Coordinates of C-alpha atoms in Angstrom, one line a residue:
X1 CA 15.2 -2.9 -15.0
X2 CA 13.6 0.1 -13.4
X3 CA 15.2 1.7 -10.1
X4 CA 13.7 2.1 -7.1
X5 CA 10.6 5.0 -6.9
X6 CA 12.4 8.0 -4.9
X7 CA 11.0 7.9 -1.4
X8 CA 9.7 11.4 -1.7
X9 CA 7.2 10.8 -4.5
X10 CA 5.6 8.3 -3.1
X11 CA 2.5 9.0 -1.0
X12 CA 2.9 8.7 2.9
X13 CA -0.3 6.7 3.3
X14 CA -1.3 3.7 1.1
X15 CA -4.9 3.0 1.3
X16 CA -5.5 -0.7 1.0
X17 CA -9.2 -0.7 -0.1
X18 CA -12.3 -3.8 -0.3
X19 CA -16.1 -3.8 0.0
X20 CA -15.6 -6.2 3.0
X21 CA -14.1 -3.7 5.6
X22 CA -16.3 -0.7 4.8
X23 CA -19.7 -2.6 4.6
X24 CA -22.6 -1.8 4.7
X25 CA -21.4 1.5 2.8
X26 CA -20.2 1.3 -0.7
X27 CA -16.5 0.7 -1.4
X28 CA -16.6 3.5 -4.1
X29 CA -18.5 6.0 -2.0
X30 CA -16.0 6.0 1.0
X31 CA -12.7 5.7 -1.2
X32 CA -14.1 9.4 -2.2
X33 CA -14.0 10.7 1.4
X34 CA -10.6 9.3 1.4
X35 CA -9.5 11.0 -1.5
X36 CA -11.3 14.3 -0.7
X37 CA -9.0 14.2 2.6
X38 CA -5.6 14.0 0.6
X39 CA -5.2 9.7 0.6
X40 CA -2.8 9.9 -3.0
X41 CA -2.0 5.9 -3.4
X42 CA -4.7 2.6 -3.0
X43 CA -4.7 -0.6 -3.7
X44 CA -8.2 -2.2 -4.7
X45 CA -7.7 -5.9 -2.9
X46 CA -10.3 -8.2 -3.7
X47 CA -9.6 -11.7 -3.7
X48 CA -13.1 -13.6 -4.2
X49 CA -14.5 -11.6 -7.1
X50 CA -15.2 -12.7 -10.6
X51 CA -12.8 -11.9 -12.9
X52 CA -15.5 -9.9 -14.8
X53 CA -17.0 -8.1 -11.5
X54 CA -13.4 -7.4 -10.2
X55 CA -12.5 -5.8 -14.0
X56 CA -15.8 -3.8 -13.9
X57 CA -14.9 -2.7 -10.2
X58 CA -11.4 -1.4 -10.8
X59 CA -12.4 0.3 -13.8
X60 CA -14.9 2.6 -12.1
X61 CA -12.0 3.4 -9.2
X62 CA -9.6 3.8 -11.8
X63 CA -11.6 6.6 -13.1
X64 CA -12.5 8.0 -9.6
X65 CA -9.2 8.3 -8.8
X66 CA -7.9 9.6 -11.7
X67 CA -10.2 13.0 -10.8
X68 CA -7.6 13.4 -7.8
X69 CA -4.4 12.6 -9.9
X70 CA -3.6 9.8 -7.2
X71 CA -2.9 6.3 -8.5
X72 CA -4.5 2.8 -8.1
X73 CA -2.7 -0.3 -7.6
X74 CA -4.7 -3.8 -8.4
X75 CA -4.1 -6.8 -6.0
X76 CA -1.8 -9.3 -7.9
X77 CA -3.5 -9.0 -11.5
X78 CA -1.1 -6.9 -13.6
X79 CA -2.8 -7.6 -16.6
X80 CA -6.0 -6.3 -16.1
X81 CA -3.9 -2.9 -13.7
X82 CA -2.5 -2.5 -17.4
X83 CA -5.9 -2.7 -19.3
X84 CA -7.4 -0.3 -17.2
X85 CA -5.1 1.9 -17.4
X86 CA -4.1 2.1 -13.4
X87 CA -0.9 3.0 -12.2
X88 CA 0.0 -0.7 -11.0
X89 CA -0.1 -4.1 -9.4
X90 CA 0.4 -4.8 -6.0
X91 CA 2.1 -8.3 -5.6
X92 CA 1.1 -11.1 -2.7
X93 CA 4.3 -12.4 -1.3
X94 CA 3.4 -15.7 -2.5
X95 CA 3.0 -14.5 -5.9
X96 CA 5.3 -14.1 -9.3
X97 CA 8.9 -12.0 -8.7
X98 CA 8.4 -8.6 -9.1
X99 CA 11.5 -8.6 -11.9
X100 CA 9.4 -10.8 -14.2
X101 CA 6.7 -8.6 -14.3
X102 CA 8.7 -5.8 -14.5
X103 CA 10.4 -7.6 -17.8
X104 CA 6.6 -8.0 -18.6
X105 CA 5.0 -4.5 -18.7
X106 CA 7.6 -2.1 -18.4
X107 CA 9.2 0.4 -16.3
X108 CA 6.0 2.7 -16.1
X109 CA 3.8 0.2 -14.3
X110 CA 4.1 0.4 -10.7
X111 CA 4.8 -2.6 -8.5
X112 CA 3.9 -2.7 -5.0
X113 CA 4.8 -6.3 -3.0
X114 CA 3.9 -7.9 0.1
X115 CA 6.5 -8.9 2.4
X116 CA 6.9 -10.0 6.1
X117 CA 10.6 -10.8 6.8
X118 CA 13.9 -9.7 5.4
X119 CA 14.4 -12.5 3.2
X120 CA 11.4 -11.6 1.4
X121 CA 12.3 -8.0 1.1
X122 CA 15.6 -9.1 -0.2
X123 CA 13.8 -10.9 -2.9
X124 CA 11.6 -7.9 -4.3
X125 CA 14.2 -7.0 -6.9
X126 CA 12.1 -4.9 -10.0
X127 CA 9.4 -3.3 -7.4
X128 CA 9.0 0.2 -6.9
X129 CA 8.0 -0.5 -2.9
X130 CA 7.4 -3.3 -0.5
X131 CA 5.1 -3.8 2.5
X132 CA 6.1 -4.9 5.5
X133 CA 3.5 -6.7 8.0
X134 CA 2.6 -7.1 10.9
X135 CA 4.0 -4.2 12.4
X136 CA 0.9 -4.9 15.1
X137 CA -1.5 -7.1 15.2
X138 CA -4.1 -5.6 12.1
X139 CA -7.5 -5.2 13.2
X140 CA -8.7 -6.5 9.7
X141 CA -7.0 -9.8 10.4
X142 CA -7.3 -10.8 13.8
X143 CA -6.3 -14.1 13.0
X144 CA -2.6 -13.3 11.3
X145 CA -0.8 -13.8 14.4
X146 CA 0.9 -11.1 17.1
X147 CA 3.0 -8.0 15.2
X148 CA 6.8 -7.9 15.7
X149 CA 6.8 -4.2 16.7
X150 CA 7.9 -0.9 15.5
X151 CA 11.5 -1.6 15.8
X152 CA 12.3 -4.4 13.9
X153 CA 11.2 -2.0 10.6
X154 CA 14.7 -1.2 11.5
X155 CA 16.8 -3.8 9.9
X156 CA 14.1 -3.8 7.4
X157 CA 14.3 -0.4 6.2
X158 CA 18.0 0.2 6.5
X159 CA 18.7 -3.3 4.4
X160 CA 17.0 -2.4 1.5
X161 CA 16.9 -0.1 -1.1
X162 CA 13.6 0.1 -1.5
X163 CA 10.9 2.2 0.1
X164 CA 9.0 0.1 3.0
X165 CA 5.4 0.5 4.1
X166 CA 4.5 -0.2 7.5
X167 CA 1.6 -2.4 7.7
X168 CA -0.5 -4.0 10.2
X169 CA -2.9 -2.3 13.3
X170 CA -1.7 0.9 12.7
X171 CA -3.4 3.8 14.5
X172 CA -2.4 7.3 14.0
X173 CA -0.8 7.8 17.5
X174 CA 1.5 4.4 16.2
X175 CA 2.4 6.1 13.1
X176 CA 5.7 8.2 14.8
X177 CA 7.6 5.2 15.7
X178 CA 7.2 3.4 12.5
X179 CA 8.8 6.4 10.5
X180 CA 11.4 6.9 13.2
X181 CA 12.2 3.5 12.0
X182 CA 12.7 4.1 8.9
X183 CA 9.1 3.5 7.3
X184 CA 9.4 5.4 4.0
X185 CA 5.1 5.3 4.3
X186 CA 1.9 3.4 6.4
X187 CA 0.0 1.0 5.4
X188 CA -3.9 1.0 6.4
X189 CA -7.0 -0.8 5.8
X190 CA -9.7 -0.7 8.8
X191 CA -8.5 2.4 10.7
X192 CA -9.8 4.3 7.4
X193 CA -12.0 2.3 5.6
X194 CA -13.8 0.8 8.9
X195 CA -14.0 4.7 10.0
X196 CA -17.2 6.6 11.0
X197 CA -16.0 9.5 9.9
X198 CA -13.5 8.3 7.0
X199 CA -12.2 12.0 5.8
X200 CA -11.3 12.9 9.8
X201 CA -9.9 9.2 9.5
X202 CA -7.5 9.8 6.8
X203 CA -6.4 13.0 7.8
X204 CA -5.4 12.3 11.1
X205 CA -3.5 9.8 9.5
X206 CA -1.5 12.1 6.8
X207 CA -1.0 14.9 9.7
X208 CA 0.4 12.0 12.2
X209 CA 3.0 11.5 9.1
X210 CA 3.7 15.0 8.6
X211 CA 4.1 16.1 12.6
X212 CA 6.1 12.6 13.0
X213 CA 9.9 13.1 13.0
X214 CA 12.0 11.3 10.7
X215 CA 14.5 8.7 11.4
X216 CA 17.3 9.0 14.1
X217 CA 20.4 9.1 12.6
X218 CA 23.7 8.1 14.0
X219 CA 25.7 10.4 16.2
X220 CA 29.6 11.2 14.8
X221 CA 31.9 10.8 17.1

């Protein structure tokens, strides 16, 4: 079974992309502004598409992102991540364990997963990374119900050993206290996507990472 991706070559900000949030503009169209302004890591998450449409659609990301040597993660189809030749699948909480795909396709593929409490994280065994939501309350979903706040990333990110993504409403000035928490990345869908200017967008993102300090650690006595 794989180990854990090392913190430091994962991407700080993990673009979670649909047609939905960026309407009317096209979904492929903006994802290049956000990969022009340095976004390394994305997830294509579309739920109500054909299979055929959605293998047609993550095809022609793959191969735009594949220009910027970043990597493309497919919403819970690992199958079609692997035909296409992206770098992974992204895993719904609610979905298979990430071992058993692991076991499936290998070490090389790439396995993001959903999460939203400690148990869950606990059960992520064979992923590279987990999410952890909602951090605030996500302006894409005003209906998933109130964030728990910055600080309880802590328990999160110190009881597992893998990398955690901060998910969930969060704007560039909230992106300090999620990695003084321990986030080992963010998380964002509307505060890029949703953007009027998505380049400026993303970039004020990956420079609110790389100002933000990192974790507080404990003083010796």
């Amino acid at each position: 079974m794989n180990e854990p991706e090392d913190v430091q070559s994962l991407p700080p900000v993990y673009l979670i992309a649909d047609r939905a949030t960026c309407a009317p503009r096209n979904l492929e169209d903006v994802l290049a502004e956000a990969l022009d302004a340095g976004v390394r890591l994305v997830q294509l998450r579309e739920k109500h598409l054909e299979m055929r449409e959605l293998r047609q659609l993550a095809a022609r990301l793959q191969r735009r992102v594949s220009h910027y040597e970043a990597r493309l993660l497919v919403n819970t189809h690992a199958g079609l991540a692997r035909d296409i030749g992206a770098a992974g699948v992204h895993l719904p909480s609610s979905g298979p364990a990430p071992w058993r795909i692991r076991r499936q396709y290998g070490d090389r593929m790439l396995i993001g997963r959903s999460t939203h409490n400690r148990k869950e994280c606990g059960e992520a065994d064979g992923a590279n990374f987990v999410t952890f939501s909602p951090i605030y309350s996500p302006n894409s979903k005003p209906g998933y119900g109130p964030g728990v706040g910055p600080r309880a990333l802590r328990p999160v990110t110190e009881g597992s050993s893998l990398p955690v993504y901060a998910l969930g409403g969060i704007t560039p000035r909230r992106v300090a206290a999620c990695k003084r928490n321990g986030a080992a990345g963010i998380a964002v869908m509307s505060g890029v996507l949703a953007a009027g200017h998505v380049g400026s967008a993303a970039r004020a993102y990956l420079e609110a990472w790389a100002s933000a300090p990192g974790p507080r650690l404990p003083q010796l006595s």
